[in-house]
Structures are given as C-alpha cells and as structure tokens.
Amino acid sequence: MPRRGVALELAVLGLLADSPMHGYELRKHVNALLGWTRLLSYGTLYPCLKQLGRAGYIVADEDASSGRRTKITYRLTADGKEHLAELLEDTGPSAWDDENFGVRFALFSRTTSSIRVRILEGRRSRLEERLDTVKNAAQRGRERMDAYTAELQRHGLESVQREITWLTELIERERAAADQTNDGDPSPAGRQETTRNKKK
C-alpha cells in the first residue's frame, strides 16, 4: 500500500476506535489529522473505506429513519481494533516519515512510552540526516543562489532545526516519565502497561 494509503488507513481506524462516524464526519476529522496542506476528497476516502470493509476491519450500518436519504455509519470491528493495535506497534522507518508521522503522533495516546520514544528518535534521526544533506548542498551551491533561493533554503533549515529541538524536548519528557516508572505515562496504553506490571 502507498505511504499515503497507510496514513489514511491508520487515521480512519484511529478515529473509528473513538466512536462510529458518518462519511462526512470522517472526512472532516481525517483532514484535521493529515494536515491542512493535504485536503482529502471523497474520491480518496470511500475507496479506503470499502477496502477496510472488505478486510473485515470496519462495517457500514445503514440508517434510513432520518429521511429519504439513507445514512451510513462506519464502525470498527474486533478485527479492526486488533489491526489498529498492530499498526500502532510498528516503529519502523514508515512510522516517522513525512507521510505518516503526523498521524502516528496524533495517536500517541494509544501507544506505550517506549513506542513513542522509538518513533520520536527515528523522526529526529531522519531530520538530522536531512539537515546535514541540505547544509552540504547549500555550501556547494551558495555562489549560484540568488537571494530568494537562499532565503527559501534558510527558512527550510530553520524549520527542520525547530522540529529537531521540539522532538528532543518530547523525548526527554518521555524518558523522564519512564524513569518514574510507568505511573508517569498518562496514556491509556501506559496505564494498561502499568496495570500488567503491578499484577506480576
């Protein structure tokens, strides 16, 4: 599945895990998750919903009681919840790339602190590599740049540096909470992990 498709699938499953939704509600909330630069069309959303339905991860309930037009409400199945949990446990490179990181971060409350730290560290490493590449390219091509190209590059470098600083702060916060045992993890996943540890 294309990276954009993975992000969309994860966003849909994560939203439906909170509550069933109509298609127009899903589109509105998915757009908020994916970011204002990537508005989602119904032509992209509904094929994804059909694919998830065929896989057994969601079901579509029809309701004709509200008027002449039948309303369809989508909800997550037990298999869908299990599939969502598997997706959220993935801490590989796709979890921190540009397409997926925003959605993964928005769903951090459903993961444990250790997973959050691995994804944040991966994202930071990716951006540090990107920063080095752009800096080297800028040094080699500085003489050929006009003022506007140089300004655009400076803006890009500052944006990446700000995100790296932000990620470092988040990582330190997560580690500090982990040092205080899992009681310092406020997420539902963290509370579940705390409960399991106390039972041992």
mmCIF file of C-alpha atoms in Angstrom:
data_model
loop_
_atom_site.group_PDB
_atom_site.id
_atom_site.type_symbol
_atom_site.label_atom_id
_atom_site.label_comp_id
_atom_site.label_asym_id
_atom_site.label_seq_id
_atom_site.Cartn_x
_atom_site.Cartn_y
_atom_site.Cartn_z
ATOM 1 C CA MET A 1 0.000 0.000 0.000
ATOM 2 C CA PRO A 2 1.336 3.512 -0.832
ATOM 3 C CA ARG A 3 2.553 5.551 2.121
ATOM 4 C CA ARG A 4 -0.354 7.997 1.815
ATOM 5 C CA GLY A 5 -2.695 4.991 1.901
ATOM 6 C CA VAL A 6 -1.135 3.720 5.126
ATOM 7 C CA ALA A 7 -1.557 7.129 6.760
ATOM 8 C CA LEU A 8 -5.186 7.310 5.646
ATOM 9 C CA GLU A 9 -5.949 3.771 6.838
ATOM 10 C CA LEU A 10 -4.390 4.495 10.216
ATOM 11 C CA ALA A 11 -6.275 7.785 10.549
ATOM 12 C CA VAL A 12 -9.629 6.160 9.723
ATOM 13 C CA LEU A 13 -9.120 3.243 12.104
ATOM 14 C CA GLY A 14 -7.884 5.523 14.873
ATOM 15 C CA LEU A 15 -10.893 7.826 14.564
ATOM 16 C CA LEU A 16 -13.402 4.973 14.429
ATOM 17 C CA ALA A 17 -11.796 3.481 17.537
ATOM 18 C CA ASP A 18 -13.142 6.523 19.390
ATOM 19 C CA SER A 19 -16.683 6.321 18.002
ATOM 20 C CA PRO A 20 -18.683 5.352 14.884
ATOM 21 C CA MET A 21 -18.918 8.132 12.282
ATOM 22 C CA HIS A 22 -20.674 9.105 9.062
ATOM 23 C CA GLY A 23 -18.527 9.576 5.971
ATOM 24 C CA TYR A 24 -18.651 13.376 6.090
ATOM 25 C CA GLU A 25 -17.583 13.341 9.755
ATOM 26 C CA LEU A 26 -14.692 11.040 8.953
ATOM 27 C CA ARG A 27 -13.543 13.261 6.093
ATOM 28 C CA LYS A 28 -13.556 16.342 8.334
ATOM 29 C CA HIS A 29 -11.580 14.654 11.112
ATOM 30 C CA VAL A 30 -9.172 12.885 8.749
ATOM 31 C CA ASN A 31 -8.396 16.223 7.085
ATOM 32 C CA ALA A 32 -7.556 17.603 10.520
ATOM 33 C CA LEU A 33 -5.210 14.666 11.172
ATOM 34 C CA LEU A 34 -3.498 14.695 7.775
ATOM 35 C CA GLY A 35 -2.931 18.457 7.845
ATOM 36 C CA TRP A 36 -4.260 21.480 6.032
ATOM 37 C CA THR A 37 -1.857 21.036 3.105
ATOM 38 C CA ARG A 38 -3.435 17.711 2.055
ATOM 39 C CA LEU A 39 -7.193 18.033 1.835
ATOM 40 C CA LEU A 40 -8.844 14.643 1.420
ATOM 41 C CA SER A 41 -11.527 14.128 -1.216
ATOM 42 C CA TYR A 42 -14.427 11.691 -1.010
ATOM 43 C CA GLY A 43 -12.916 10.012 -4.073
ATOM 44 C CA THR A 44 -9.953 9.037 -1.908
ATOM 45 C CA LEU A 45 -11.801 8.315 1.342
ATOM 46 C CA TYR A 46 -14.541 5.988 0.109
ATOM 47 C CA PRO A 47 -12.246 3.524 -1.716
ATOM 48 C CA CYS A 48 -10.281 3.283 1.546
ATOM 49 C CA LEU A 49 -13.494 2.611 3.498
ATOM 50 C CA LYS A 50 -14.512 -0.094 1.018
ATOM 51 C CA GLN A 51 -11.092 -1.724 1.274
ATOM 52 C CA LEU A 52 -11.248 -1.716 5.079
ATOM 53 C CA GLY A 53 -14.763 -3.150 4.901
ATOM 54 C CA ARG A 54 -13.678 -5.988 2.614
ATOM 55 C CA ALA A 55 -10.860 -6.781 5.041
ATOM 56 C CA GLY A 56 -13.374 -7.016 7.882
ATOM 57 C CA TYR A 57 -11.885 -4.121 9.830
ATOM 58 C CA ILE A 58 -14.974 -1.894 9.659
ATOM 59 C CA VAL A 59 -18.686 -2.341 8.966
ATOM 60 C CA ALA A 60 -21.148 0.093 7.402
ATOM 61 C CA ASP A 61 -24.526 0.371 9.147
ATOM 62 C CA GLU A 62 -27.354 1.870 7.086
ATOM 63 C CA ASP A 63 -29.975 4.108 8.702
ATOM 64 C CA ALA A 64 -32.957 5.257 6.633
ATOM 65 C CA SER A 65 -35.014 6.523 9.571
ATOM 66 C CA SER A 66 -33.699 10.090 9.390
ATOM 67 C CA GLY A 67 -35.244 10.843 5.989
ATOM 68 C CA ARG A 68 -35.411 9.784 2.381
ATOM 69 C CA ARG A 69 -31.654 9.565 2.070
ATOM 70 C CA THR A 70 -30.016 6.579 3.753
ATOM 71 C CA LYS A 71 -27.209 7.496 6.121
ATOM 72 C CA ILE A 72 -24.277 5.160 6.531
ATOM 73 C CA THR A 73 -22.385 4.982 9.799
ATOM 74 C CA TYR A 74 -18.986 3.295 9.867
ATOM 75 C CA ARG A 75 -17.750 1.483 12.959
ATOM 76 C CA LEU A 76 -14.718 -0.547 13.933
ATOM 77 C CA THR A 77 -14.920 -4.333 14.315
ATOM 78 C CA ALA A 78 -12.973 -6.504 16.749
ATOM 79 C CA ASP A 79 -10.610 -7.420 13.895
ATOM 80 C CA GLY A 80 -10.255 -3.726 13.130
ATOM 81 C CA LYS A 81 -9.240 -2.967 16.705
ATOM 82 C CA GLU A 82 -6.650 -5.736 16.569
ATOM 83 C CA HIS A 83 -5.324 -4.479 13.222
ATOM 84 C CA LEU A 84 -5.096 -0.924 14.571
ATOM 85 C CA ALA A 85 -3.100 -2.159 17.569
ATOM 86 C CA GLU A 86 -0.679 -3.949 15.219
ATOM 87 C CA LEU A 87 -0.223 -0.808 13.111
ATOM 88 C CA LEU A 88 0.431 1.296 16.195
ATOM 89 C CA GLU A 89 3.122 -1.122 17.406
ATOM 90 C CA ASP A 90 5.128 -0.628 14.203
ATOM 91 C CA THR A 91 8.181 1.529 14.930
ATOM 92 C CA GLY A 92 9.946 1.050 11.601
ATOM 93 C CA PRO A 93 11.016 3.820 9.187
ATOM 94 C CA SER A 94 7.500 4.305 7.818
ATOM 95 C CA ALA A 95 6.335 5.408 11.275
ATOM 96 C CA TRP A 96 8.463 8.550 11.190
ATOM 97 C CA ASP A 97 8.458 9.526 7.512
ATOM 98 C CA ASP A 98 6.772 12.722 6.329
ATOM 99 C CA GLU A 99 3.556 10.992 5.250
ATOM 100 C CA ASN A 100 2.868 9.037 8.424
ATOM 101 C CA PHE A 101 4.498 10.837 11.339
ATOM 102 C CA GLY A 102 1.704 13.360 11.891
ATOM 103 C CA VAL A 103 -0.952 10.652 12.142
ATOM 104 C CA ARG A 104 1.222 8.471 14.355
ATOM 105 C CA PHE A 105 1.855 11.425 16.663
ATOM 106 C CA ALA A 106 -1.866 12.255 16.829
ATOM 107 C CA LEU A 107 -2.499 8.675 18.008
ATOM 108 C CA PHE A 108 0.326 8.593 20.567
ATOM 109 C CA SER A 109 -2.132 8.323 23.466
ATOM 110 C CA ARG A 110 -2.933 4.798 22.214
ATOM 111 C CA THR A 111 0.694 3.654 22.445
ATOM 112 C CA THR A 112 3.192 2.989 25.222
ATOM 113 C CA SER A 113 6.000 5.350 26.140
ATOM 114 C CA SER A 114 8.660 3.026 24.701
ATOM 115 C CA ILE A 115 6.954 3.052 21.300
ATOM 116 C CA ARG A 116 6.595 6.819 21.378
ATOM 117 C CA VAL A 117 10.293 7.264 22.171
ATOM 118 C CA ARG A 118 11.404 4.963 19.335
ATOM 119 C CA ILE A 119 9.265 6.846 16.822
ATOM 120 C CA LEU A 120 10.391 10.257 18.085
ATOM 121 C CA GLU A 121 14.047 9.181 17.976
ATOM 122 C CA GLY A 122 13.593 7.814 14.466
ATOM 123 C CA ARG A 123 11.985 11.043 13.310
ATOM 124 C CA ARG A 124 14.777 13.099 14.860
ATOM 125 C CA SER A 125 17.478 10.971 13.198
ATOM 126 C CA ARG A 126 15.727 11.318 9.840
ATOM 127 C CA LEU A 127 15.605 15.105 10.189
ATOM 128 C CA GLU A 128 19.231 15.322 11.343
ATOM 129 C CA GLU A 129 20.284 13.417 8.210
ATOM 130 C CA ARG A 130 18.155 15.748 6.091
ATOM 131 C CA LEU A 131 19.676 18.787 7.789
ATOM 132 C CA ASP A 132 23.223 17.613 7.044
ATOM 133 C CA THR A 133 22.327 16.922 3.407
ATOM 134 C CA VAL A 134 20.753 20.340 2.881
ATOM 135 C CA LYS A 135 23.640 22.133 4.616
ATOM 136 C CA ASN A 136 26.202 20.367 2.428
ATOM 137 C CA ALA A 137 24.215 21.165 -0.716
ATOM 138 C CA ALA A 138 23.912 24.802 0.349
ATOM 139 C CA GLN A 139 27.654 25.128 0.866
ATOM 140 C CA ARG A 140 28.404 23.658 -2.556
ATOM 141 C CA GLY A 141 25.857 25.801 -4.404
ATOM 142 C CA ARG A 142 25.987 29.041 -2.429
ATOM 143 C CA GLU A 143 27.679 31.021 -5.210
ATOM 144 C CA ARG A 144 24.971 30.100 -7.736
ATOM 145 C CA MET A 145 21.995 31.010 -5.496
ATOM 146 C CA ASP A 146 20.032 34.218 -5.871
ATOM 147 C CA ALA A 147 18.687 35.997 -2.787
ATOM 148 C CA TYR A 148 15.252 34.348 -2.908
ATOM 149 C CA THR A 149 16.590 30.814 -3.270
ATOM 150 C CA ALA A 150 18.972 31.412 -0.386
ATOM 151 C CA GLU A 151 16.146 32.793 1.764
ATOM 152 C CA LEU A 152 13.936 29.792 0.990
ATOM 153 C CA GLN A 153 16.743 27.445 1.927
ATOM 154 C CA ARG A 154 17.373 29.347 5.164
ATOM 155 C CA HIS A 155 13.680 29.087 6.042
ATOM 156 C CA GLY A 156 13.741 25.337 5.372
ATOM 157 C CA LEU A 157 16.815 24.834 7.535
ATOM 158 C CA GLU A 158 15.305 26.795 10.421
ATOM 159 C CA SER A 159 12.065 24.791 10.195
ATOM 160 C CA VAL A 160 13.958 21.490 10.389
ATOM 161 C CA GLN A 161 16.089 22.742 13.276
ATOM 162 C CA ARG A 162 12.982 23.836 15.201
ATOM 163 C CA GLU A 163 11.401 20.411 14.739
ATOM 164 C CA ILE A 164 14.582 18.682 15.914
ATOM 165 C CA THR A 165 14.575 20.843 19.060
ATOM 166 C CA TRP A 166 10.894 20.062 19.637
ATOM 167 C CA LEU A 167 11.478 16.322 19.182
ATOM 168 C CA THR A 168 14.400 16.393 21.617
ATOM 169 C CA GLU A 169 12.206 18.050 24.246
ATOM 170 C CA LEU A 170 9.492 15.422 23.734
ATOM 171 C CA ILE A 171 11.996 12.566 24.007
ATOM 172 C CA GLU A 172 13.418 13.968 27.239
ATOM 173 C CA ARG A 173 9.903 14.325 28.646
ATOM 174 C CA GLU A 174 9.015 10.731 27.756
ATOM 175 C CA ARG A 175 12.234 9.417 29.290
ATOM 176 C CA ALA A 176 11.690 11.411 32.466
ATOM 177 C CA ALA A 177 8.225 9.906 32.802
ATOM 178 C CA ALA A 178 9.637 6.417 32.194
ATOM 179 C CA ASP A 179 12.232 6.981 34.930
ATOM 180 C CA GLN A 180 9.355 7.461 37.360
ATOM 181 C CA THR A 181 8.003 4.039 36.264
ATOM 182 C CA ASN A 182 5.011 3.627 34.009
ATOM 183 C CA ASP A 183 2.870 5.548 36.501
ATOM 184 C CA GLY A 184 4.291 8.607 34.767
ATOM 185 C CA ASP A 185 2.765 7.576 31.434
ATOM 186 C CA PRO A 186 -0.633 9.309 31.140
ATOM 187 C CA SER A 187 -1.769 7.492 28.015
ATOM 188 C CA PRO A 188 -4.363 4.688 28.093
ATOM 189 C CA ALA A 189 -1.721 2.320 26.733
ATOM 190 C CA GLY A 190 0.643 3.349 29.504
ATOM 191 C CA ARG A 191 -1.989 2.801 32.180
ATOM 192 C CA GLN A 192 -2.664 -0.686 30.796
ATOM 193 C CA GLU A 193 1.066 -1.432 30.888
ATOM 194 C CA THR A 194 1.222 -0.206 34.493
ATOM 195 C CA THR A 195 -1.660 -2.482 35.465
ATOM 196 C CA ARG A 196 0.021 -5.516 33.885
ATOM 197 C CA ASN A 197 3.290 -4.776 35.682
ATOM 198 C CA LYS A 198 1.560 -4.442 39.059
ATOM 199 C CA LYS A 199 -0.115 -7.822 38.602
ATOM 200 C CA LYS A 200 3.230 -9.562 38.092
#
